[in-house]
Amino acid sequence: MTGSTAASFTADDYRARMERAAWTAAEAGLAGLLVAPGPDLVWLTGYTPPAVTERLTLLVLAAGQDPVLVVPALEAPDAQKAAGAPALTLRDWTDGKDPYAATAALLDASGRFGISDNAWALHLLALQQAVPGSSYTSLTEALPMLRAVKDAAELELMTAAGAAADATFEEIRNVPFAGRREADVAADLDRLLRRYGHEQVDFTIVASGPNGANPHHEAGDRVIGRGDMVVLDFGGLKDGYGSDTSRTVHVGEPTDEERRVHDTVREAQEAGFRAVRPGAACQDVDRAARAVIADAGYGEYFIHRTGHGIGVTTHEPPYMIEGEERPLVPGMCFSVEPGIYLPGRFGVRIEDIVTVTEDGGRRLNTTSRELVIVE
């Protein structure tokens, strides 16, 4: 996380987030939240520890109580510099002291707490021993929508991240593909994302020919040839907020079948986007996209969910998948990314990040969804 991200939000912004999180936890029947280093801590406080070690760092939130960040003494000066530090109390501990005893004093002895998914087992087990009457549930299980609805400032950052990914695609479509390894094109994607402001690149999928039938193919040494369909899926974090887009290009002229498959995915992606509106269920987006592909006879080759949430991480709730009846709310951001994957032959995926508006949806990726011909 770069310093520019913390500067985008004030202590009052972080205070409001922590207060909302604490009261949301109370409404869910929890005594509080315990937040370890990771994306939730960054979102709530603006703080990223200089290193994640065995030393306990933990934010304790409970409705009606001041937020407390338990930190190792040697890292307290860094914590004090965080943008959200004025909105909380720092409680440091020194090596040789018991940080769990200090944390236990902040907890309801018989309470049930939501705890970060990425909290170390070492810390959770020690807390259970220090507060034997307490119990815990994962933060994502208890409050899956905690970060899902973005405010205006967050949407501005999400929009900028999407624009940077779009600029990357506009350049990558003009680089040579034929005769180069997938890994070479992936390196170009990484370089371009960073040029356009990404401090972190999470993935640069370049899946050519039969590799395109694997949705999460790792770019390798396969040499891209004329006649190859190539799935490009790339993204990461710009100023702390995520980008993620997919476009499928073709090296030279495609066959009629390749065009037909691409057109089907493009129509499915459009149908999924048009299903986005406040109050619609997440599964409605999946159903709309999936129906187009099934009607075209390729239903068995669409092998993943239609979308995932995105924010301070590139994959998070909500998920656009059958069975997810949670309603869409203005400010939610997620991908709409149907695909068709023909084993041993080729694949096609088209993906935009979409945010829910007051009366529908808005794409954060605006590059052409037509089949692009590359050389």
XYZ file of C-alpha atoms in Angstrom:
375
model
C 0.000 0.000 0.000
C 1.484 3.316 -1.017
C 1.390 6.504 0.952
C -0.873 8.079 -1.657
C -3.696 5.777 -0.647
C -3.679 6.795 3.002
C -3.614 10.445 1.914
C -6.865 9.893 0.003
C -8.832 9.428 3.238
C -8.961 11.404 6.468
C -9.041 10.297 10.077
C -12.757 11.087 10.055
C -13.240 8.678 7.123
C -11.533 5.898 9.063
C -13.406 6.783 12.260
C -16.704 6.438 10.391
C -15.658 3.077 8.928
C -14.637 1.687 12.304
C -17.818 2.907 13.954
C -19.979 1.444 11.178
C -18.108 -1.875 11.357
C -18.552 -2.082 15.129
C -22.299 -1.401 14.987
C -22.777 -3.742 12.044
C -21.077 -6.446 14.104
C -23.396 -5.736 17.034
C -26.432 -6.001 14.753
C -25.095 -9.395 13.642
C -25.004 -10.538 17.270
C -21.249 -10.218 17.744
C -19.468 -8.741 20.731
C -16.956 -7.140 18.404
C -14.412 -7.521 15.632
C -10.758 -8.508 15.813
C -8.871 -7.330 12.750
C -5.392 -8.632 11.924
C -2.951 -7.134 9.376
C -4.370 -7.361 5.873
C -6.895 -5.601 3.652
C -9.517 -5.147 6.387
C -7.009 -3.399 8.655
C -5.901 -1.130 5.812
C -9.504 -0.278 4.938
C -10.454 0.431 8.560
C -7.332 2.319 9.705
C -5.036 3.081 6.771
C -2.307 1.100 8.534
C -0.084 -1.565 7.026
C 2.552 -2.957 9.436
C 6.132 -2.716 8.127
C 6.276 -6.524 8.271
C 3.816 -9.258 9.167
C 5.534 -11.355 11.833
C 4.672 -13.546 14.788
C 4.278 -10.399 16.915
C 0.611 -9.649 17.551
C -0.995 -6.676 15.802
C -4.761 -6.555 16.279
C -7.502 -3.944 15.968
C -10.279 -4.416 18.526
C -13.672 -2.939 17.632
C -16.835 -3.077 19.729
C -19.987 -0.956 19.557
C -19.912 1.911 22.044
C -16.197 1.516 22.759
C -13.210 3.416 21.404
C -11.252 1.423 18.802
C -7.971 0.031 20.114
C -5.011 -1.096 18.027
C -2.718 -3.495 19.853
C 0.770 -3.212 18.334
C 4.330 -4.257 19.146
C 6.179 -1.332 20.747
C 8.856 -1.370 18.066
C 6.171 -0.766 15.414
C 4.131 1.807 17.332
C 5.855 4.791 15.630
C 4.763 3.446 12.249
C 1.208 2.904 13.475
C 1.069 6.468 14.790
C 1.739 7.748 11.261
C -1.289 5.967 9.780
C -4.038 8.246 8.489
C -6.567 6.607 10.803
C -4.388 6.740 13.930
C -6.085 9.861 15.373
C -9.364 7.929 15.363
C -8.158 5.118 17.628
C -6.166 4.317 20.752
C -2.794 2.615 20.381
C -1.866 0.051 23.007
C 1.665 -1.172 22.540
C 3.394 -4.124 24.122
C 7.069 -4.951 24.492
C 8.892 -8.203 23.860
C 8.798 -10.356 26.959
C 5.282 -9.232 27.863
C 2.101 -11.173 27.095
C 0.170 -9.400 24.321
C -2.761 -11.783 24.690
C -3.340 -10.854 28.298
C -3.352 -7.188 27.303
C -5.817 -7.935 24.490
C -8.008 -10.102 26.724
C -8.676 -7.090 28.953
C -10.394 -5.447 25.973
C -12.723 -8.359 25.235
C -16.079 -9.511 26.560
C -15.075 -12.679 28.394
C -18.042 -14.621 27.023
C -18.405 -12.825 23.704
C -18.473 -14.113 20.156
C -16.163 -12.168 17.851
C -15.651 -11.836 14.145
C -11.974 -12.278 13.326
C -10.040 -11.642 10.127
C -9.887 -14.607 7.791
C -6.129 -14.199 7.529
C -5.444 -14.037 11.275
C -2.706 -16.452 12.283
C -3.807 -19.623 14.060
C -1.015 -18.849 16.554
C -2.833 -15.683 17.644
C -6.356 -17.093 17.581
C -5.411 -20.109 19.695
C -3.602 -17.882 22.176
C -6.654 -15.618 22.483
C -8.902 -18.624 23.039
C -6.593 -19.719 25.842
C -6.479 -16.209 27.353
C -10.274 -15.797 27.124
C -11.618 -19.360 27.412
C -15.267 -18.260 27.385
C -14.957 -16.489 24.047
C -15.771 -17.837 20.579
C -14.940 -16.734 17.053
C -16.247 -16.695 13.503
C -14.536 -15.585 10.307
C -15.077 -11.966 9.354
C -16.118 -12.895 5.819
C -18.664 -15.390 7.168
C -20.083 -12.935 9.686
C -19.956 -9.668 7.718
C -19.379 -10.518 4.042
C -20.617 -7.114 2.868
C -18.462 -5.041 5.236
C -16.410 -3.473 2.412
C -18.805 -4.157 -0.455
C -20.498 -0.755 -0.820
C -18.030 1.903 -1.913
C -18.427 5.593 -1.123
C -17.844 8.382 -3.644
C -14.117 8.660 -2.923
C -13.642 4.905 -3.250
C -15.577 4.857 -6.522
C -13.302 7.567 -7.857
C -10.279 5.407 -7.078
C -11.934 2.331 -8.566
C -12.716 4.298 -11.731
C -9.107 5.441 -12.007
C -7.847 1.882 -11.573
C -10.188 0.716 -14.330
C -8.983 3.481 -16.627
C -5.378 2.445 -16.016
C -6.188 -1.155 -16.940
C -7.957 0.097 -20.074
C -4.904 2.143 -21.061
C -2.834 -0.997 -20.613
C -5.070 -2.933 -22.992
C -4.982 -0.190 -25.611
C -1.194 -0.491 -25.658
C -0.907 -4.277 -25.401
C -3.108 -4.775 -28.451
C -0.386 -3.072 -30.509
C 2.571 -5.160 -29.326
C 3.739 -8.196 -31.355
C 2.118 -11.473 -30.287
C 3.119 -14.015 -32.953
C 6.460 -15.654 -32.301
C 6.682 -14.493 -28.679
C 6.176 -16.498 -25.508
C 3.108 -15.994 -23.341
C 5.474 -14.968 -20.546
C 6.869 -12.153 -22.723
C 3.414 -10.653 -23.272
C 2.644 -11.097 -19.561
C 5.787 -9.119 -18.744
C 4.549 -6.364 -21.068
C 1.232 -6.298 -19.190
C 3.026 -6.028 -15.854
C 5.202 -3.186 -17.120
C 2.258 -1.282 -18.576
C 0.083 -1.636 -15.483
C 2.905 -0.196 -13.403
C 3.486 2.586 -15.931
C -0.148 3.565 -15.537
C 0.079 3.774 -11.775
C -0.396 0.291 -10.315
C 1.771 -0.255 -7.263
C 0.804 -3.937 -7.181
C 0.162 -6.344 -10.065
C -1.860 -9.364 -8.939
C -2.144 -11.334 -12.187
C -1.230 -11.172 -15.863
C -2.915 -14.136 -17.537
C -1.884 -14.702 -21.157
C -3.523 -17.926 -22.335
C -2.951 -18.741 -26.007
C -4.496 -21.441 -28.178
C -5.451 -24.518 -26.133
C -4.168 -22.841 -22.951
C -7.125 -20.469 -23.234
C -9.417 -23.312 -22.174
C -7.901 -23.032 -18.663
C -9.449 -19.939 -17.008
C -6.522 -19.517 -14.578
C -3.689 -20.510 -16.889
C -0.278 -19.239 -15.778
C 1.587 -17.561 -18.647
C 4.408 -19.882 -19.689
C 6.869 -20.692 -22.428
C 4.349 -21.550 -25.129
C 5.129 -19.542 -28.252
C 2.074 -17.731 -29.555
C 1.369 -18.482 -33.214
C -0.784 -17.134 -36.005
C -4.309 -18.484 -35.737
C -4.228 -18.463 -31.901
C -7.015 -17.053 -29.790
C -5.406 -15.385 -26.747
C -7.201 -14.662 -23.457
C -5.754 -11.665 -21.584
C -6.802 -11.186 -17.942
C -4.871 -8.696 -15.843
C -5.163 -6.387 -12.865
C -3.894 -5.305 -9.494
C -4.007 -2.318 -7.162
C -3.681 1.341 -8.092
C -3.668 3.692 -5.109
C -4.942 0.793 -3.041
C -7.984 -0.081 -5.176
C -8.398 -2.911 -7.632
C -8.524 -3.311 -11.372
C -9.402 -6.514 -13.229
C -10.277 -6.798 -16.906
C -10.271 -9.507 -19.557
C -10.261 -9.230 -23.307
C -9.724 -11.974 -25.883
C -7.669 -11.195 -28.991
C -6.863 -13.223 -32.090
C -3.540 -13.459 -33.923
C -4.512 -12.947 -37.549
C -7.932 -13.647 -38.994
C -10.213 -15.903 -36.906
C -12.364 -18.731 -38.195
C -16.136 -18.441 -38.365
C -16.435 -20.677 -35.299
C -14.005 -18.540 -33.308
C -15.983 -15.427 -34.183
C -19.222 -17.169 -33.234
C -17.886 -18.192 -29.816
C -16.519 -14.711 -29.185
C -19.817 -13.111 -30.221
C -21.672 -15.437 -27.851
C -19.475 -14.433 -24.915
C -19.810 -10.756 -25.825
C -23.606 -11.077 -25.873
C -23.527 -12.935 -22.541
C -21.366 -10.228 -21.009
C -23.792 -7.574 -22.230
C -26.740 -9.539 -20.805
C -25.000 -9.830 -17.434
C -24.298 -6.105 -17.401
C -27.908 -5.239 -18.286
C -29.110 -7.371 -15.360
C -27.300 -5.059 -12.914
C -29.703 -2.825 -11.010
C -30.459 -2.054 -7.351
C -32.512 -4.768 -5.706
C -31.664 -7.471 -8.230
C -30.107 -10.576 -6.708
C -26.461 -11.331 -7.352
C -27.537 -14.596 -8.960
C -29.610 -12.668 -11.513
C -26.402 -11.413 -13.127
C -25.081 -14.972 -13.365
C -28.370 -16.266 -14.728
C -28.594 -13.597 -17.420
C -25.076 -14.227 -18.736
C -25.333 -18.006 -18.426
C -28.640 -18.168 -20.314
C -27.084 -16.653 -23.437
C -24.248 -19.168 -23.442
C -26.560 -22.097 -22.726
C -28.957 -21.063 -25.494
C -26.028 -21.022 -27.935
C -25.190 -24.620 -27.004
C -22.072 -23.928 -24.953
C -23.524 -24.163 -21.443
C -21.240 -26.988 -20.305
C -18.204 -24.922 -21.298
C -18.953 -21.977 -19.002
C -17.259 -23.418 -15.932
C -16.997 -20.613 -13.387
C -19.131 -17.965 -11.680
C -19.982 -14.827 -13.637
C -18.319 -12.422 -11.253
C -16.686 -11.451 -7.975
C -16.493 -8.319 -5.885
C -13.470 -6.035 -5.994
C -12.188 -3.173 -3.865
C -9.070 -3.063 -1.701
C -8.517 -6.635 -2.893
C -9.057 -7.919 -6.420
C -11.353 -10.761 -5.271
C -13.881 -10.312 -2.469
C -17.643 -10.557 -1.834
C -20.201 -10.246 -3.347
C -20.143 -13.113 -5.860
C -22.308 -13.331 -8.961
C -23.240 -16.982 -8.726
C -26.349 -19.173 -8.626
C -27.713 -19.377 -5.093
C -26.469 -15.948 -4.007
C -29.716 -14.102 -3.326
C -28.127 -11.057 -1.712
C -29.520 -7.890 -3.367
C -27.351 -5.495 -5.325
C -26.890 -2.094 -3.688
C -25.645 1.161 -5.239
C -21.890 1.415 -4.710
C -21.158 -2.300 -5.004
C -18.378 -3.092 -7.469
C -17.856 -6.478 -9.112
C -16.762 -8.189 -12.288
C -19.032 -9.457 -15.044
C -16.880 -12.032 -16.849
C -18.583 -14.916 -18.651
C -16.452 -17.282 -20.713
C -16.496 -20.310 -22.958
C -13.658 -22.845 -22.669
C -13.289 -25.566 -25.300
C -10.810 -28.173 -23.995
C -7.752 -28.673 -26.179
C -8.814 -25.885 -28.547
C -9.290 -22.333 -27.235
C -11.130 -20.149 -24.765
C -12.838 -16.755 -24.706
C -13.495 -14.459 -21.729
C -14.666 -10.840 -21.642
C -14.643 -8.981 -18.321
C -15.546 -5.549 -17.076
C -15.732 -4.208 -13.557
C -19.217 -2.807 -12.983
C -20.565 -0.620 -10.201
C -24.218 -0.493 -9.219
C -25.829 2.930 -9.699
C -29.169 4.295 -8.503
C -30.911 3.039 -11.636
C -28.690 0.343 -13.156
C -24.991 -0.213 -13.586
C -21.899 1.588 -14.862
C -18.897 -0.090 -16.463
C -15.494 0.881 -15.125
C -13.844 -0.699 -18.190
C -14.742 0.828 -21.527
C -12.353 -0.700 -24.076
C -13.888 -2.439 -27.084
C -15.471 -5.781 -26.419
C -15.285 -6.704 -30.108
C -12.763 -9.369 -31.161
C -9.454 -7.529 -31.612
C -7.044 -8.743 -34.283
C -3.361 -8.596 -33.314
C -0.173 -9.456 -35.128
